[in-house]
mmCIF file of C-alpha atoms in Angstrom:
data_model
loop_
_atom_site.group_PDB
_atom_site.id
_atom_site.type_symbol
_atom_site.label_atom_id
_atom_site.label_comp_id
_atom_site.label_asym_id
_atom_site.label_seq_id
_atom_site.Cartn_x
_atom_site.Cartn_y
_atom_site.Cartn_z
ATOM 1 C CA MET A 1 14.480 -9.243 -12.569
ATOM 2 C CA SER A 2 14.864 -12.080 -10.105
ATOM 3 C CA ALA A 3 13.055 -12.015 -6.780
ATOM 4 C CA ASN A 4 15.001 -10.703 -3.775
ATOM 5 C CA LYS A 5 18.151 -10.078 -5.810
ATOM 6 C CA VAL A 6 18.490 -6.809 -3.898
ATOM 7 C CA ASP A 7 17.935 -6.574 -0.131
ATOM 8 C CA GLN A 8 15.342 -3.821 -0.263
ATOM 9 C CA LYS A 9 15.478 -3.232 3.503
ATOM 10 C CA LYS A 10 19.171 -2.280 3.290
ATOM 11 C CA LYS A 11 18.707 1.009 1.527
ATOM 12 C CA LYS A 12 19.953 4.305 2.915
ATOM 13 C CA SER A 13 17.380 6.630 4.441
ATOM 14 C CA ILE A 14 17.575 10.338 5.212
ATOM 15 C CA ALA A 15 18.461 9.370 8.787
ATOM 16 C CA ASP A 16 21.754 7.938 7.417
ATOM 17 C CA LEU A 17 22.802 11.274 5.900
ATOM 18 C CA SER A 18 25.007 13.719 7.795
ATOM 19 C CA ASP A 19 23.950 17.292 8.499
ATOM 20 C CA ASP A 20 26.503 18.470 5.933
ATOM 21 C CA GLU A 21 24.889 16.300 3.258
ATOM 22 C CA LEU A 22 21.539 18.071 3.845
ATOM 23 C CA LYS A 23 22.187 21.624 5.060
ATOM 24 C CA GLY A 24 21.760 24.144 2.242
ATOM 25 C CA LYS A 25 21.278 21.401 -0.338
ATOM 26 C CA ASN A 26 18.535 21.436 -2.980
ATOM 27 C CA VAL A 27 16.556 18.299 -2.154
ATOM 28 C CA LEU A 28 13.894 16.758 -4.398
ATOM 29 C CA VAL A 29 11.398 14.684 -2.415
ATOM 30 C CA ARG A 30 9.085 12.319 -4.306
ATOM 31 C CA CYS A 31 5.930 12.045 -2.191
ATOM 32 C CA ASP A 32 2.657 10.282 -2.879
ATOM 33 C CA LEU A 33 0.214 13.194 -2.702
ATOM 34 C CA ASN A 34 -2.344 11.499 -4.947
ATOM 35 C CA VAL A 35 -5.252 12.365 -2.644
ATOM 36 C CA PRO A 36 -8.958 11.949 -3.471
ATOM 37 C CA LEU A 37 -10.823 15.135 -4.431
ATOM 38 C CA ASP A 38 -14.538 15.886 -4.667
ATOM 39 C CA ASP A 39 -16.186 17.777 -7.549
ATOM 40 C CA GLU A 40 -15.300 21.123 -5.922
ATOM 41 C CA GLN A 41 -11.608 20.154 -5.680
ATOM 42 C CA ASN A 42 -11.810 19.662 -1.909
ATOM 43 C CA ILE A 43 -9.555 16.957 -0.472
ATOM 44 C CA THR A 44 -11.754 14.224 1.029
ATOM 45 C CA ASP A 45 -8.923 12.263 2.690
ATOM 46 C CA SER A 46 -5.578 13.885 3.512
ATOM 47 C CA THR A 47 -3.907 10.719 4.903
ATOM 48 C CA ARG A 48 -1.219 10.630 2.203
ATOM 49 C CA ILE A 49 -0.220 14.223 2.908
ATOM 50 C CA VAL A 50 -0.113 13.564 6.666
ATOM 51 C CA LYS A 51 2.084 10.482 6.143
ATOM 52 C CA SER A 52 4.553 12.589 4.126
ATOM 53 C CA LEU A 53 5.011 15.248 6.837
ATOM 54 C CA PRO A 54 7.775 13.622 8.963
ATOM 55 C CA THR A 55 10.209 13.480 6.032
ATOM 56 C CA ILE A 56 9.427 17.031 4.872
ATOM 57 C CA GLN A 57 9.676 18.452 8.407
ATOM 58 C CA TYR A 58 12.969 16.662 9.065
ATOM 59 C CA LEU A 59 14.534 18.118 5.920
ATOM 60 C CA ILE A 60 13.305 21.623 6.776
ATOM 61 C CA GLU A 61 14.835 21.281 10.267
ATOM 62 C CA LYS A 62 18.140 20.174 8.705
ATOM 63 C CA GLY A 63 18.240 23.349 6.604
ATOM 64 C CA SER A 64 17.570 21.756 3.222
ATOM 65 C CA ASN A 65 15.918 23.614 0.348
ATOM 66 C CA VAL A 66 12.954 21.284 -0.062
ATOM 67 C CA ALA A 67 11.085 20.751 -3.320
ATOM 68 C CA ILE A 68 8.352 18.132 -3.545
ATOM 69 C CA CYS A 69 7.089 16.337 -6.623
ATOM 70 C CA SER A 70 4.083 14.045 -6.999
ATOM 71 C CA HIS A 71 1.431 12.944 -9.426
ATOM 72 C CA LEU A 72 -2.311 13.424 -8.930
ATOM 73 C CA GLY A 73 -4.912 11.434 -10.813
ATOM 74 C CA ARG A 74 -4.462 10.335 -14.405
ATOM 75 C CA PRO A 75 -4.311 13.351 -16.712
ATOM 76 C CA LYS A 76 -4.517 12.262 -20.342
ATOM 77 C CA ASN A 77 -3.521 15.238 -22.489
ATOM 78 C CA GLY A 78 -1.212 17.566 -20.620
ATOM 79 C CA PRO A 79 -2.161 20.054 -17.891
ATOM 80 C CA GLU A 80 -5.752 20.026 -16.595
ATOM 81 C CA ASP A 81 -7.010 22.213 -13.734
ATOM 82 C CA LYS A 82 -8.804 19.300 -12.080
ATOM 83 C CA PHE A 83 -5.472 17.482 -11.700
ATOM 84 C CA SER A 84 -3.501 20.471 -10.438
ATOM 85 C CA LEU A 85 -1.757 20.158 -7.079
ATOM 86 C CA LYS A 86 -3.235 23.525 -6.011
ATOM 87 C CA PRO A 87 -5.546 21.975 -3.339
ATOM 88 C CA VAL A 88 -2.594 19.909 -2.066
ATOM 89 C CA ARG A 89 -0.473 23.059 -1.697
ATOM 90 C CA ALA A 90 -3.052 24.661 0.603
ATOM 91 C CA LYS A 91 -3.537 21.525 2.724
ATOM 92 C CA LEU A 92 0.197 20.842 2.981
ATOM 93 C CA GLU A 93 0.860 24.409 4.156
ATOM 94 C CA GLU A 94 -1.954 24.130 6.716
ATOM 95 C CA LEU A 95 -0.593 20.843 8.107
ATOM 96 C CA LEU A 96 3.038 22.014 8.197
ATOM 97 C CA ASN A 97 1.960 25.025 10.279
ATOM 98 C CA SER A 98 -0.452 23.199 12.604
ATOM 99 C CA ASP A 99 2.082 23.375 15.455
ATOM 100 C CA GLY A 100 2.656 27.120 15.113
ATOM 101 C CA ALA A 101 5.367 27.035 12.424
ATOM 102 C CA THR A 102 5.368 29.639 9.646
ATOM 103 C CA ILE A 103 6.274 27.671 6.527
ATOM 104 C CA GLU A 104 5.166 28.881 3.120
ATOM 105 C CA VAL A 105 4.440 26.307 0.419
ATOM 106 C CA LYS A 106 4.843 27.722 -3.088
ATOM 107 C CA LEU A 107 3.259 25.912 -6.025
ATOM 108 C CA ALA A 108 5.541 25.979 -9.059
ATOM 109 C CA PRO A 109 3.870 26.578 -12.439
ATOM 110 C CA ASP A 110 5.496 23.397 -13.786
ATOM 111 C CA CYS A 111 7.605 20.461 -12.602
ATOM 112 C CA LYS A 112 10.617 21.395 -14.743
ATOM 113 C CA GLY A 113 12.089 24.260 -16.737
ATOM 114 C CA ASP A 114 13.390 27.770 -16.073
ATOM 115 C CA ALA A 115 10.521 28.847 -13.814
ATOM 116 C CA VAL A 116 11.208 25.903 -11.486
ATOM 117 C CA LYS A 117 14.968 26.587 -11.514
ATOM 118 C CA ALA A 118 14.307 30.206 -10.563
ATOM 119 C CA LEU A 119 12.072 29.209 -7.636
ATOM 120 C CA ILE A 120 14.725 26.797 -6.338
ATOM 121 C CA GLN A 121 17.525 29.372 -6.693
ATOM 122 C CA GLU A 122 15.505 32.050 -4.878
ATOM 123 C CA GLN A 123 14.213 29.713 -2.178
ATOM 124 C CA GLN A 124 14.278 31.181 1.348
ATOM 125 C CA SER A 125 14.420 29.268 4.620
ATOM 126 C CA ASN A 126 11.000 28.155 5.857
ATOM 127 C CA THR A 127 9.673 27.792 2.314
ATOM 128 C CA VAL A 128 8.850 24.615 0.452
ATOM 129 C CA VAL A 129 8.403 24.405 -3.308
ATOM 130 C CA LEU A 130 5.693 22.051 -4.565
ATOM 131 C CA LEU A 131 6.244 21.147 -8.205
ATOM 132 C CA GLU A 132 3.170 20.826 -10.397
ATOM 133 C CA ASN A 133 1.802 17.376 -11.324
ATOM 134 C CA THR A 134 4.579 15.303 -12.928
ATOM 135 C CA ARG A 135 2.022 13.361 -14.979
ATOM 136 C CA PHE A 136 1.090 16.454 -16.948
ATOM 137 C CA TYR A 137 3.887 15.055 -19.124
ATOM 138 C CA LYS A 138 3.582 11.615 -20.708
ATOM 139 C CA GLU A 139 7.379 11.491 -20.493
ATOM 140 C CA GLU A 140 7.020 10.992 -16.707
ATOM 141 C CA THR A 141 5.540 7.488 -16.992
ATOM 142 C CA ALA A 142 7.745 6.726 -20.023
ATOM 143 C CA ASN A 143 10.835 7.566 -17.912
ATOM 144 C CA ASP A 144 12.075 9.650 -20.850
ATOM 145 C CA PRO A 145 15.810 10.518 -20.472
ATOM 146 C CA ASP A 146 15.436 14.157 -21.579
ATOM 147 C CA PHE A 147 12.524 14.707 -19.193
ATOM 148 C CA VAL A 148 14.491 12.982 -16.406
ATOM 149 C CA LYS A 149 17.414 15.349 -16.966
ATOM 150 C CA GLU A 150 15.212 18.463 -16.815
ATOM 151 C CA LEU A 151 13.345 17.223 -13.736
ATOM 152 C CA GLY A 152 16.479 16.341 -11.779
ATOM 153 C CA GLU A 153 18.782 19.149 -12.959
ATOM 154 C CA PRO A 154 18.212 21.695 -10.130
ATOM 155 C CA PHE A 155 18.758 19.153 -7.336
ATOM 156 C CA GLU A 156 21.673 17.736 -5.344
ATOM 157 C CA VAL A 157 19.885 15.128 -3.198
ATOM 158 C CA TYR A 158 16.917 12.836 -3.963
ATOM 159 C CA VAL A 159 14.526 11.385 -1.382
ATOM 160 C CA ASN A 160 11.845 8.872 -2.365
ATOM 161 C CA ASP A 161 9.017 8.726 0.168
ATOM 162 C CA ALA A 162 6.345 7.532 -2.284
ATOM 163 C CA PHE A 163 6.033 3.828 -1.546
ATOM 164 C CA GLY A 164 2.699 3.675 -3.382
ATOM 165 C CA THR A 165 4.463 4.329 -6.713
ATOM 166 C CA ALA A 166 7.762 2.518 -6.001
ATOM 167 C CA HIS A 167 6.711 -0.403 -8.229
ATOM 168 C CA ARG A 168 6.763 1.950 -11.235
ATOM 169 C CA ALA A 169 9.983 2.861 -13.075
ATOM 170 C CA HIS A 170 8.902 6.439 -13.778
ATOM 171 C CA ALA A 171 11.039 9.548 -14.209
ATOM 172 C CA SER A 172 10.276 10.890 -10.719
ATOM 173 C CA THR A 173 10.568 7.501 -8.961
ATOM 174 C CA GLU A 174 13.555 5.898 -10.692
ATOM 175 C CA GLY A 175 14.986 7.977 -13.538
ATOM 176 C CA VAL A 176 16.088 10.999 -11.499
ATOM 177 C CA THR A 177 18.430 8.863 -9.389
ATOM 178 C CA LYS A 178 20.647 8.602 -12.476
ATOM 179 C CA VAL A 179 21.039 12.373 -12.917
ATOM 180 C CA ILE A 180 21.075 13.692 -9.353
ATOM 181 C CA THR A 181 24.732 13.307 -8.397
ATOM 182 C CA GLY A 182 24.315 13.402 -4.615
ATOM 183 C CA PRO A 183 22.660 10.784 -2.380
ATOM 184 C CA SER A 184 19.420 9.040 -3.415
ATOM 185 C CA VAL A 185 17.728 7.706 -0.277
ATOM 186 C CA CYS A 186 14.452 6.619 1.330
ATOM 187 C CA GLY A 187 12.238 8.956 3.282
ATOM 188 C CA PHE A 188 10.878 7.832 6.657
ATOM 189 C CA LEU A 189 7.625 6.466 5.244
ATOM 190 C CA MET A 190 9.369 4.445 2.530
ATOM 191 C CA ALA A 191 11.857 3.057 5.066
ATOM 192 C CA LYS A 192 9.025 1.972 7.373
ATOM 193 C CA GLU A 193 7.128 0.257 4.541
ATOM 194 C CA LEU A 194 10.242 -1.715 3.570
ATOM 195 C CA GLU A 195 11.022 -2.600 7.182
ATOM 196 C CA TYR A 196 7.566 -4.054 7.812
ATOM 197 C CA LEU A 197 6.527 -5.505 4.445
ATOM 198 C CA ASP A 198 9.853 -6.766 3.125
ATOM 199 C CA GLY A 199 10.869 -7.659 6.669
ATOM 200 C CA ALA A 200 7.699 -9.689 7.226
ATOM 201 C CA VAL A 201 7.932 -11.878 4.127
ATOM 202 C CA ASN A 202 11.676 -12.433 4.519
ATOM 203 C CA SER A 203 11.652 -12.875 8.283
ATOM 204 C CA LYS A 204 14.195 -15.234 9.861
ATOM 205 C CA SER A 205 12.189 -15.432 13.097
ATOM 206 C CA ASP A 206 11.534 -18.760 14.837
ATOM 207 C CA LYS A 207 7.904 -17.720 15.256
ATOM 208 C CA LYS A 208 5.281 -18.551 12.647
ATOM 209 C CA LEU A 209 4.428 -16.256 9.761
ATOM 210 C CA ALA A 210 0.727 -16.029 8.888
ATOM 211 C CA ALA A 211 -1.010 -14.348 5.975
ATOM 212 C CA ILE A 212 -4.661 -13.452 5.552
ATOM 213 C CA VAL A 213 -5.616 -13.165 1.893
ATOM 214 C CA GLY A 214 -9.105 -11.919 1.121
ATOM 215 C CA GLY A 215 -10.955 -10.104 -1.588
ATOM 216 C CA SER A 216 -13.295 -11.101 -4.337
ATOM 217 C CA LYS A 217 -11.110 -12.780 -6.935
ATOM 218 C CA VAL A 218 -8.422 -15.442 -6.999
ATOM 219 C CA SER A 219 -7.218 -14.049 -10.345
ATOM 220 C CA SER A 220 -6.144 -10.710 -8.834
ATOM 221 C CA LYS A 221 -4.354 -12.351 -5.898
ATOM 222 C CA ILE A 222 -2.989 -15.572 -7.406
ATOM 223 C CA THR A 223 0.653 -14.417 -7.622
ATOM 224 C CA VAL A 224 0.734 -13.045 -4.077
ATOM 225 C CA LEU A 225 -1.176 -16.083 -2.820
ATOM 226 C CA ASN A 226 1.373 -18.480 -4.323
ATOM 227 C CA ALA A 227 4.260 -16.428 -2.890
ATOM 228 C CA LEU A 228 2.701 -16.324 0.584
ATOM 229 C CA VAL A 229 1.900 -20.045 0.545
ATOM 230 C CA ASP A 230 5.617 -20.645 -0.101
ATOM 231 C CA LYS A 231 6.753 -18.348 2.715
ATOM 232 C CA CYS A 232 4.038 -18.686 5.377
ATOM 233 C CA ASP A 233 3.221 -21.351 7.935
ATOM 234 C CA LEU A 234 -0.464 -20.415 7.889
ATOM 235 C CA VAL A 235 -2.590 -18.860 5.137
ATOM 236 C CA ILE A 236 -6.156 -17.817 5.905
ATOM 237 C CA ILE A 237 -8.317 -17.395 2.814
ATOM 238 C CA GLY A 238 -11.435 -15.232 2.919
ATOM 239 C CA GLY A 239 -13.727 -13.143 0.781
ATOM 240 C CA GLY A 240 -15.153 -14.101 -2.582
ATOM 241 C CA MET A 241 -12.108 -16.183 -3.516
ATOM 242 C CA VAL A 242 -13.164 -18.757 -0.895
ATOM 243 C CA PHE A 243 -15.798 -20.152 -3.225
ATOM 244 C CA THR A 244 -13.374 -21.001 -6.003
ATOM 245 C CA PHE A 245 -11.478 -23.054 -3.407
ATOM 246 C CA LEU A 246 -14.656 -24.683 -2.076
ATOM 247 C CA LYS A 247 -15.671 -25.608 -5.632
ATOM 248 C CA ALA A 248 -12.170 -27.072 -6.103
ATOM 249 C CA GLN A 249 -12.935 -29.320 -3.118
ATOM 250 C CA GLY A 250 -16.155 -30.453 -4.782
ATOM 251 C CA HIS A 251 -18.649 -28.465 -2.691
ATOM 252 C CA ASN A 252 -21.808 -26.750 -3.908
ATOM 253 C CA VAL A 253 -21.407 -22.965 -3.690
ATOM 254 C CA GLY A 254 -24.860 -21.816 -4.848
ATOM 255 C CA THR A 255 -24.666 -18.494 -6.687
ATOM 256 C CA SER A 256 -21.476 -17.411 -4.883
ATOM 257 C CA LEU A 257 -18.718 -15.760 -6.898
ATOM 258 C CA VAL A 258 -16.584 -18.434 -8.577
ATOM 259 C CA GLU A 259 -13.823 -18.084 -11.153
ATOM 260 C CA ASP A 260 -14.096 -21.347 -13.052
ATOM 261 C CA ASP A 261 -10.806 -20.674 -14.859
ATOM 262 C CA TYR A 262 -9.031 -20.800 -11.485
ATOM 263 C CA VAL A 263 -10.610 -23.895 -9.947
ATOM 264 C CA GLU A 264 -7.661 -26.049 -11.110
ATOM 265 C CA THR A 265 -5.227 -23.459 -9.735
ATOM 266 C CA ALA A 266 -7.005 -23.595 -6.363
ATOM 267 C CA LYS A 267 -6.747 -27.409 -6.413
ATOM 268 C CA GLU A 268 -3.003 -27.185 -7.085
ATOM 269 C CA ILE A 269 -2.472 -24.772 -4.194
ATOM 270 C CA LEU A 270 -4.432 -26.969 -1.779
ATOM 271 C CA GLU A 271 -2.534 -30.041 -2.948
ATOM 272 C CA LYS A 272 0.849 -28.309 -2.608
ATOM 273 C CA VAL A 273 0.129 -27.252 0.979
ATOM 274 C CA SER A 274 -1.190 -30.683 1.964
ATOM 275 C CA LYS A 275 2.200 -32.205 1.101
ATOM 276 C CA ILE A 276 4.261 -29.837 3.274
ATOM 277 C CA GLU A 277 4.435 -30.628 6.964
ATOM 278 C CA GLY A 278 3.736 -27.649 9.213
ATOM 279 C CA LYS A 279 1.904 -25.611 6.573
ATOM 280 C CA ALA A 280 -1.834 -25.002 6.636
ATOM 281 C CA ILE A 281 -4.519 -23.246 4.607
ATOM 282 C CA LEU A 282 -7.584 -22.248 6.599
ATOM 283 C CA LEU A 283 -10.883 -21.971 4.724
ATOM 284 C CA PRO A 284 -14.185 -20.991 6.398
ATOM 285 C CA LYS A 285 -16.096 -23.639 8.370
ATOM 286 C CA ASP A 286 -19.324 -21.637 8.341
ATOM 287 C CA ILE A 287 -20.558 -18.941 5.981
ATOM 288 C CA ILE A 288 -23.182 -16.203 6.075
ATOM 289 C CA VAL A 289 -25.216 -16.616 2.918
ATOM 290 C CA ALA A 290 -27.717 -14.246 1.317
ATOM 291 C CA ASP A 291 -30.556 -14.597 -1.158
ATOM 292 C CA LYS A 292 -29.275 -11.571 -3.105
ATOM 293 C CA PHE A 293 -26.330 -9.163 -3.232
ATOM 294 C CA ALA A 294 -27.901 -6.287 -1.309
ATOM 295 C CA LYS A 295 -27.811 -4.508 2.055
ATOM 296 C CA ASP A 296 -31.321 -5.723 2.858
ATOM 297 C CA ALA A 297 -30.819 -9.355 1.779
ATOM 298 C CA THR A 298 -32.266 -12.221 3.808
ATOM 299 C CA THR A 299 -29.387 -14.077 5.486
ATOM 300 C CA GLU A 300 -28.620 -17.441 7.047
ATOM 301 C CA THR A 301 -25.503 -18.955 8.586
ATOM 302 C CA VAL A 302 -24.689 -22.370 7.125
ATOM 303 C CA SER A 303 -21.854 -24.903 7.108
ATOM 304 C CA PHE A 304 -19.306 -24.435 4.302
ATOM 305 C CA ASP A 305 -20.599 -27.613 2.628
ATOM 306 C CA GLN A 306 -24.301 -26.750 2.933
ATOM 307 C CA ILE A 307 -24.686 -23.604 0.803
ATOM 308 C CA PRO A 308 -28.209 -23.786 -0.672
ATOM 309 C CA ASP A 309 -28.898 -23.431 -4.391
ATOM 310 C CA GLY A 310 -29.781 -19.845 -5.273
ATOM 311 C CA TRP A 311 -27.891 -18.386 -2.271
ATOM 312 C CA MET A 312 -24.491 -16.704 -2.202
ATOM 313 C CA GLY A 313 -21.803 -16.517 0.486
ATOM 314 C CA LEU A 314 -20.990 -12.942 1.543
ATOM 315 C CA ASP A 315 -19.165 -13.282 4.893
ATOM 316 C CA ASN A 316 -17.560 -15.676 7.371
ATOM 317 C CA GLY A 317 -19.607 -17.122 10.210
ATOM 318 C CA PRO A 318 -18.729 -17.079 13.948
ATOM 319 C CA ILE A 319 -17.231 -20.620 14.033
ATOM 320 C CA THR A 320 -14.768 -19.586 11.308
ATOM 321 C CA THR A 321 -13.762 -16.447 13.223
ATOM 322 C CA GLU A 322 -13.158 -18.478 16.399
ATOM 323 C CA GLU A 323 -11.024 -20.977 14.469
ATOM 324 C CA GLN A 324 -9.039 -18.103 12.942
ATOM 325 C CA LYS A 325 -8.436 -16.672 16.432
ATOM 326 C CA GLU A 326 -7.141 -20.020 17.715
ATOM 327 C CA ALA A 327 -4.823 -20.507 14.739
ATOM 328 C CA LEU A 328 -3.405 -16.965 14.914
ATOM 329 C CA SER A 329 -2.841 -17.257 18.677
ATOM 330 C CA ASP A 330 -0.743 -20.415 18.295
ATOM 331 C CA GLY A 331 2.894 -19.292 18.104
ATOM 332 C CA VAL A 332 2.412 -16.744 15.305
ATOM 333 C CA GLY A 333 4.877 -13.825 15.404
ATOM 334 C CA THR A 334 3.882 -11.872 12.294
ATOM 335 C CA ILE A 335 0.543 -11.543 10.482
ATOM 336 C CA ILE A 336 0.078 -9.909 7.074
ATOM 337 C CA MET A 337 -3.491 -9.049 6.095
ATOM 338 C CA ASN A 338 -4.335 -8.370 2.465
ATOM 339 C CA GLY A 339 -8.047 -8.231 1.710
ATOM 340 C CA PRO A 340 -11.333 -8.438 3.651
ATOM 341 C CA MET A 341 -13.276 -11.552 4.687
ATOM 342 C CA GLY A 342 -16.622 -10.435 3.297
ATOM 343 C CA VAL A 343 -18.613 -7.596 1.784
ATOM 344 C CA PHE A 344 -17.803 -5.315 4.739
ATOM 345 C CA GLU A 345 -19.346 -2.310 2.947
ATOM 346 C CA PHE A 346 -22.743 -3.847 3.843
ATOM 347 C CA PRO A 347 -23.244 -3.916 7.669
ATOM 348 C CA LYS A 348 -24.865 -7.380 7.539
ATOM 349 C CA PHE A 349 -21.661 -8.811 6.031
ATOM 350 C CA ALA A 350 -19.013 -6.828 7.932
ATOM 351 C CA LYS A 351 -18.723 -8.897 11.092
ATOM 352 C CA GLY A 352 -16.254 -11.491 9.775
ATOM 353 C CA THR A 353 -13.828 -8.766 8.672
ATOM 354 C CA MET A 354 -14.278 -6.526 11.730
ATOM 355 C CA ASP A 355 -13.973 -9.384 14.229
ATOM 356 C CA LEU A 356 -10.769 -10.562 12.554
ATOM 357 C CA ILE A 357 -9.351 -7.007 12.650
ATOM 358 C CA ASN A 358 -10.130 -6.903 16.382
ATOM 359 C CA ILE A 359 -8.323 -10.224 16.850
ATOM 360 C CA LEU A 360 -5.225 -8.859 15.087
ATOM 361 C CA ALA A 361 -5.278 -5.607 17.071
ATOM 362 C CA ASP A 362 -5.637 -7.521 20.365
ATOM 363 C CA LEU A 363 -2.750 -9.861 19.446
ATOM 364 C CA THR A 364 -0.535 -6.822 18.823
ATOM 365 C CA LYS A 365 -1.539 -5.089 22.062
ATOM 366 C CA GLU A 366 -1.550 -8.146 24.322
ATOM 367 C CA LYS A 367 1.064 -10.483 22.811
ATOM 368 C CA GLY A 368 3.326 -8.180 20.799
ATOM 369 C CA VAL A 369 2.487 -9.887 17.491
ATOM 370 C CA THR A 370 3.577 -7.839 14.461
ATOM 371 C CA THR A 371 0.524 -7.006 12.354
ATOM 372 C CA VAL A 372 0.889 -5.537 8.862
ATOM 373 C CA ILE A 373 -2.194 -4.346 6.975
ATOM 374 C CA GLY A 374 -1.468 -4.108 3.251
ATOM 375 C CA GLY A 375 -3.974 -3.532 0.481
ATOM 376 C CA GLY A 376 -6.630 -0.885 -0.129
ATOM 377 C CA ASP A 377 -9.758 -2.677 1.136
ATOM 378 C CA SER A 378 -7.954 -4.060 4.207
ATOM 379 C CA VAL A 379 -6.763 -0.560 5.089
ATOM 380 C CA ALA A 380 -10.255 0.903 4.567
ATOM 381 C CA ALA A 381 -11.822 -1.780 6.788
ATOM 382 C CA THR A 382 -9.180 -1.316 9.487
ATOM 383 C CA GLU A 383 -9.676 2.463 9.497
ATOM 384 C CA GLN A 384 -13.454 1.920 9.637
ATOM 385 C CA SER A 385 -13.055 -0.417 12.632
ATOM 386 C CA GLY A 386 -11.303 2.221 14.722
ATOM 387 C CA ARG A 387 -8.418 -0.163 15.478
ATOM 388 C CA ALA A 388 -5.878 1.133 12.951
ATOM 389 C CA GLY A 389 -3.809 2.671 15.740
ATOM 390 C CA ASP A 390 -3.385 -0.721 17.400
ATOM 391 C CA MET A 391 -1.759 -2.363 14.364
ATOM 392 C CA SER A 392 2.024 -2.460 13.919
ATOM 393 C CA HIS A 393 1.855 -0.996 10.431
ATOM 394 C CA ILE A 394 -0.757 0.158 7.919
ATOM 395 C CA SER A 395 0.688 0.150 4.410
ATOM 396 C CA THR A 396 0.115 3.126 2.100
ATOM 397 C CA GLY A 397 0.819 1.152 -1.080
ATOM 398 C CA GLY A 398 -1.726 -0.885 -3.038
ATOM 399 C CA GLY A 399 0.065 -2.378 -6.044
ATOM 400 C CA ALA A 400 3.471 -1.752 -4.444
ATOM 401 C CA SER A 401 2.452 -3.700 -1.324
ATOM 402 C CA LEU A 402 1.273 -6.634 -3.426
ATOM 403 C CA GLU A 403 4.442 -6.717 -5.519
ATOM 404 C CA LEU A 404 6.664 -6.573 -2.433
ATOM 405 C CA LEU A 405 4.682 -9.402 -0.816
ATOM 406 C CA GLU A 406 5.117 -11.361 -4.055
ATOM 407 C CA GLY A 407 8.886 -11.040 -3.583
ATOM 408 C CA LYS A 408 9.351 -8.692 -6.529
ATOM 409 C CA GLU A 409 11.922 -5.926 -6.682
ATOM 410 C CA LEU A 410 10.489 -2.418 -6.802
ATOM 411 C CA PRO A 411 12.310 -0.173 -9.316
ATOM 412 C CA GLY A 412 11.891 2.898 -7.135
ATOM 413 C CA VAL A 413 13.607 1.090 -4.260
ATOM 414 C CA VAL A 414 16.328 -0.702 -6.217
ATOM 415 C CA ALA A 415 17.454 2.672 -7.638
ATOM 416 C CA LEU A 416 18.273 4.063 -4.173
ATOM 417 C CA ASP A 417 21.696 3.977 -2.486
ATOM 418 C CA ASP A 418 22.623 0.910 -0.450
ATOM 419 C CA GLN A 419 23.575 1.245 3.190
#
């Protein structure tokens, strides 16, 4: 499938549907309710449920008969109690009623079949049906046509609000659009993800587009890095992947993480950028090095070309952060961050990431710069910093965010109705 063949921002959302298209209709909503659970089946982070609420509440207000489907975890051999959506049902009901509403969430015994049909047919106002884990069936990920038909059969409208799984052509994300005869549209969360992520990389703005690409390995980010180098005016590289680039420039990197198989690739990227006027790659000028990979390591701050033998780089130094601030403050209109600058899980090596997050948040608040945080570790660091609320958008998709930034089409988006 060729990149950007479909304008993924120009998909219908539930806001485009008339009241008549929603009132009294059986609506299947694909949410991403794949929340983390502890050993006692308690939800440890309900963010994904919270993010799904606006779409669910809107449909309830419009008089739709709402049924929700999702996966949870990776069940291997059919139904397993530890992957049941039972804890999600309780939390979803609690959150839907936090403002005094009286909505009952009923957990279906399955995601398809006669029992589900009966629940949908008997559904009263102010009730929501939560279908059981779609991945209890291997046919879900295989996008099996018979499974698709059974899953979609009771419904008249389909809403996909699960951006985190939109890069998968599964039965509940793509297949059902072929059997549900009414509209297939984005939910509010999906629409926002497409607006910010797809909008950022395909922006026609006169202002500069900057990307921050961090994380430990070049190999896991090489496709997105190449795509962003093509599209962006400025690319800031951080994290462990820095050292593959420094080695490509001929510098000693001590015992820092290096992917020798990607040194030539790093050279090619640096060479490509050097030949294009107005484009720049920013690598660290100073680095916090450690004598071991540990919270209690001895540390020093050294120049990028003075990393001692036997030491490893684990964070950016203050000169680097100041240079990043200057570059990002120079006519940049949109910044995409994907990956941290250092091992932020260890307090000694968190400053480079946290200071950069503060810079982005301040640019949004003070200069109106659009800041998009995409990628699991970037999101975790931003939440940890306390500045998440100051960013323009925090993406809920890991792999989906990366694929969209790479310019790929997402099957779960392509399948939806155009505006």
